[in-house]
Short mmCIF file of C-alpha atoms in Angstrom, two decimals:
data_model
loop_
_atom_site.label_atom_id
_atom_site.label_comp_id
_atom_site.label_asym_id
_atom_site.label_seq_id
_atom_site.Cartn_x
_atom_site.Cartn_y
_atom_site.Cartn_z
CA GLN A 1 -15.88 -8.60 102.93
CA VAL A 2 -19.55 -7.74 102.78
CA GLN A 3 -22.44 -10.06 102.03
CA LEU A 4 -26.01 -9.15 101.10
CA VAL A 5 -28.67 -11.82 101.52
CA GLU A 6 -32.10 -11.27 100.00
CA SER A 7 -35.37 -12.99 100.77
CA GLY A 8 -39.05 -12.64 100.06
CA GLY A 9 -39.36 -13.12 96.33
CA GLY A 10 -41.87 -15.47 94.78
CA LEU A 11 -44.96 -15.85 92.64
CA VAL A 12 -47.93 -13.57 93.17
CA GLN A 13 -51.05 -12.67 91.24
CA ALA A 14 -51.47 -9.25 89.73
CA GLY A 15 -52.75 -6.84 92.34
CA GLY A 16 -51.08 -8.75 95.14
CA SER A 17 -48.26 -7.83 97.47
CA LEU A 18 -44.78 -9.05 98.35
CA ARG A 19 -42.17 -7.87 100.78
CA LEU A 20 -38.48 -8.21 100.00
CA SER A 21 -35.79 -8.12 102.65
CA CYS A 22 -32.04 -7.74 102.37
CA ALA A 23 -29.61 -8.09 105.24
CA ALA A 24 -26.02 -6.90 104.99
CA SER A 25 -23.27 -8.49 107.04
CA GLY A 26 -19.51 -8.60 107.24
CA SER A 27 -16.85 -5.98 107.78
CA ILE A 28 -19.21 -3.02 107.76
CA PHE A 29 -18.29 0.35 109.20
CA SER A 30 -21.25 2.18 107.74
CA ILE A 31 -23.81 1.91 104.97
CA ASN A 32 -24.38 5.11 103.06
CA ALA A 33 -27.27 4.00 100.91
CA MET A 34 -29.28 0.84 100.28
CA GLY A 35 -31.68 0.07 97.53
CA TRP A 36 -33.26 -2.26 95.07
CA TYR A 37 -32.67 -2.73 91.39
CA ARG A 38 -34.43 -5.09 89.03
CA GLN A 39 -33.74 -6.73 85.72
CA ALA A 40 -36.41 -8.21 83.50
CA PRO A 41 -35.57 -10.65 80.70
CA GLY A 42 -34.05 -8.85 77.76
CA LYS A 43 -33.88 -5.54 79.60
CA GLN A 44 -31.21 -3.57 81.38
CA ARG A 45 -30.99 -3.46 85.15
CA GLU A 46 -32.89 -0.47 86.49
CA SER A 47 -33.13 1.29 89.82
CA VAL A 48 -36.38 0.68 91.66
CA ALA A 49 -35.92 2.44 95.00
CA VAL A 50 -33.07 3.83 97.08
CA ILE A 51 -32.88 4.98 100.69
CA ILE A 52 -29.92 6.86 102.11
CA SER A 53 -28.68 6.77 105.68
CA GLY A 54 -30.65 9.88 106.63
CA GLY A 55 -33.87 8.29 105.47
CA SER A 56 -34.47 10.13 102.20
CA THR A 57 -35.93 7.94 99.49
CA ASN A 58 -36.13 7.94 95.73
CA TYR A 59 -38.36 5.80 93.54
CA ALA A 60 -38.63 4.94 89.89
CA ASP A 61 -41.69 6.59 88.36
CA SER A 62 -43.10 3.18 87.50
CA VAL A 63 -43.37 2.14 91.16
CA LYS A 64 -44.24 5.40 92.91
CA GLY A 65 -47.32 5.01 95.07
CA ARG A 66 -47.10 1.22 94.99
CA PHE A 67 -43.69 0.35 96.46
CA THR A 68 -42.23 1.50 99.76
CA ILE A 69 -38.60 1.18 100.76
CA SER A 70 -37.57 1.21 104.40
CA ARG A 71 -34.45 0.52 106.37
CA ASP A 72 -33.45 -0.76 109.79
CA ASN A 73 -30.02 0.74 110.38
CA ALA A 74 -29.45 -1.28 113.54
CA LYS A 75 -29.87 -4.50 111.55
CA ASN A 76 -28.25 -3.27 108.32
CA THR A 77 -31.42 -4.41 106.61
CA VAL A 78 -33.48 -2.87 103.84
CA TYR A 79 -37.02 -3.78 102.91
CA LEU A 80 -39.15 -3.28 99.84
CA GLN A 81 -42.90 -3.49 100.32
CA MET A 82 -44.49 -4.03 96.92
CA ASN A 83 -48.24 -3.52 96.60
CA SER A 84 -50.60 -3.54 93.63
CA LEU A 85 -48.12 -5.61 91.68
CA LYS A 86 -48.35 -5.59 87.91
CA LEU A 87 -47.23 -8.05 85.28
CA GLU A 88 -44.47 -5.66 84.29
CA ASP A 89 -42.98 -5.86 87.79
CA THR A 90 -41.80 -9.37 86.98
CA ALA A 91 -38.02 -9.38 87.24
CA VAL A 92 -35.05 -10.47 89.27
CA TYR A 93 -34.69 -7.99 92.11
CA TYR A 94 -31.21 -7.18 93.38
CA CYS A 95 -30.33 -5.60 96.68
CA TYR A 96 -27.65 -2.91 96.64
CA ALA A 97 -25.63 -1.29 99.39
CA ASP A 98 -23.03 1.48 99.28
CA VAL A 99 -20.76 0.23 102.04
CA THR A 100 -17.80 1.65 103.90
CA THR A 101 -15.86 -1.23 105.42
CA THR A 102 -14.00 -1.32 108.71
CA ALA A 103 -10.83 -0.77 106.63
CA ARG A 104 -12.47 2.45 105.42
CA ALA A 105 -12.77 1.20 101.87
CA ARG A 106 -15.98 2.23 100.13
CA PHE A 107 -17.55 0.21 97.37
CA PRO A 108 -20.93 -1.02 96.13
CA SER A 109 -22.15 -4.45 97.16
CA TRP A 110 -24.83 -6.55 95.48
CA GLY A 111 -27.03 -9.41 96.53
CA GLN A 112 -27.50 -12.55 94.50
CA GLY A 113 -30.96 -11.58 93.30
CA THR A 114 -34.44 -12.85 94.07
CA GLN A 115 -37.07 -13.65 91.48
CA VAL A 116 -40.41 -11.87 91.58
CA THR A 117 -43.03 -13.22 89.18
CA VAL A 118 -46.42 -11.57 88.79
CA SER A 119 -49.08 -13.67 87.08
CA SER A 120 -52.40 -12.70 85.57
#
């Protein structure tokens, strides 16, 4: 089994910064991609940023230039540096990992979610 544990959420004023972390553990053979999704109240879950094993990244248009995703492959950890936060960034942020297990099964794994609240 694979577990994803997130940390770093919280309350911040508009214009401030937060850094989210997500560590994957368990029966991991490799991680093909890691990323962050978010879900605001009454809205669908949306992709925020993704980073693949080679280091290529992709961002939602709404966060480009403000958020930076990075990854430590040795620690199976992904980070999301969020700067210039806006009220509309308020959401529950979920870590995601596309994992191949030691049994060579491949499936998506999700963290439990961490709340990010941006206040005016």
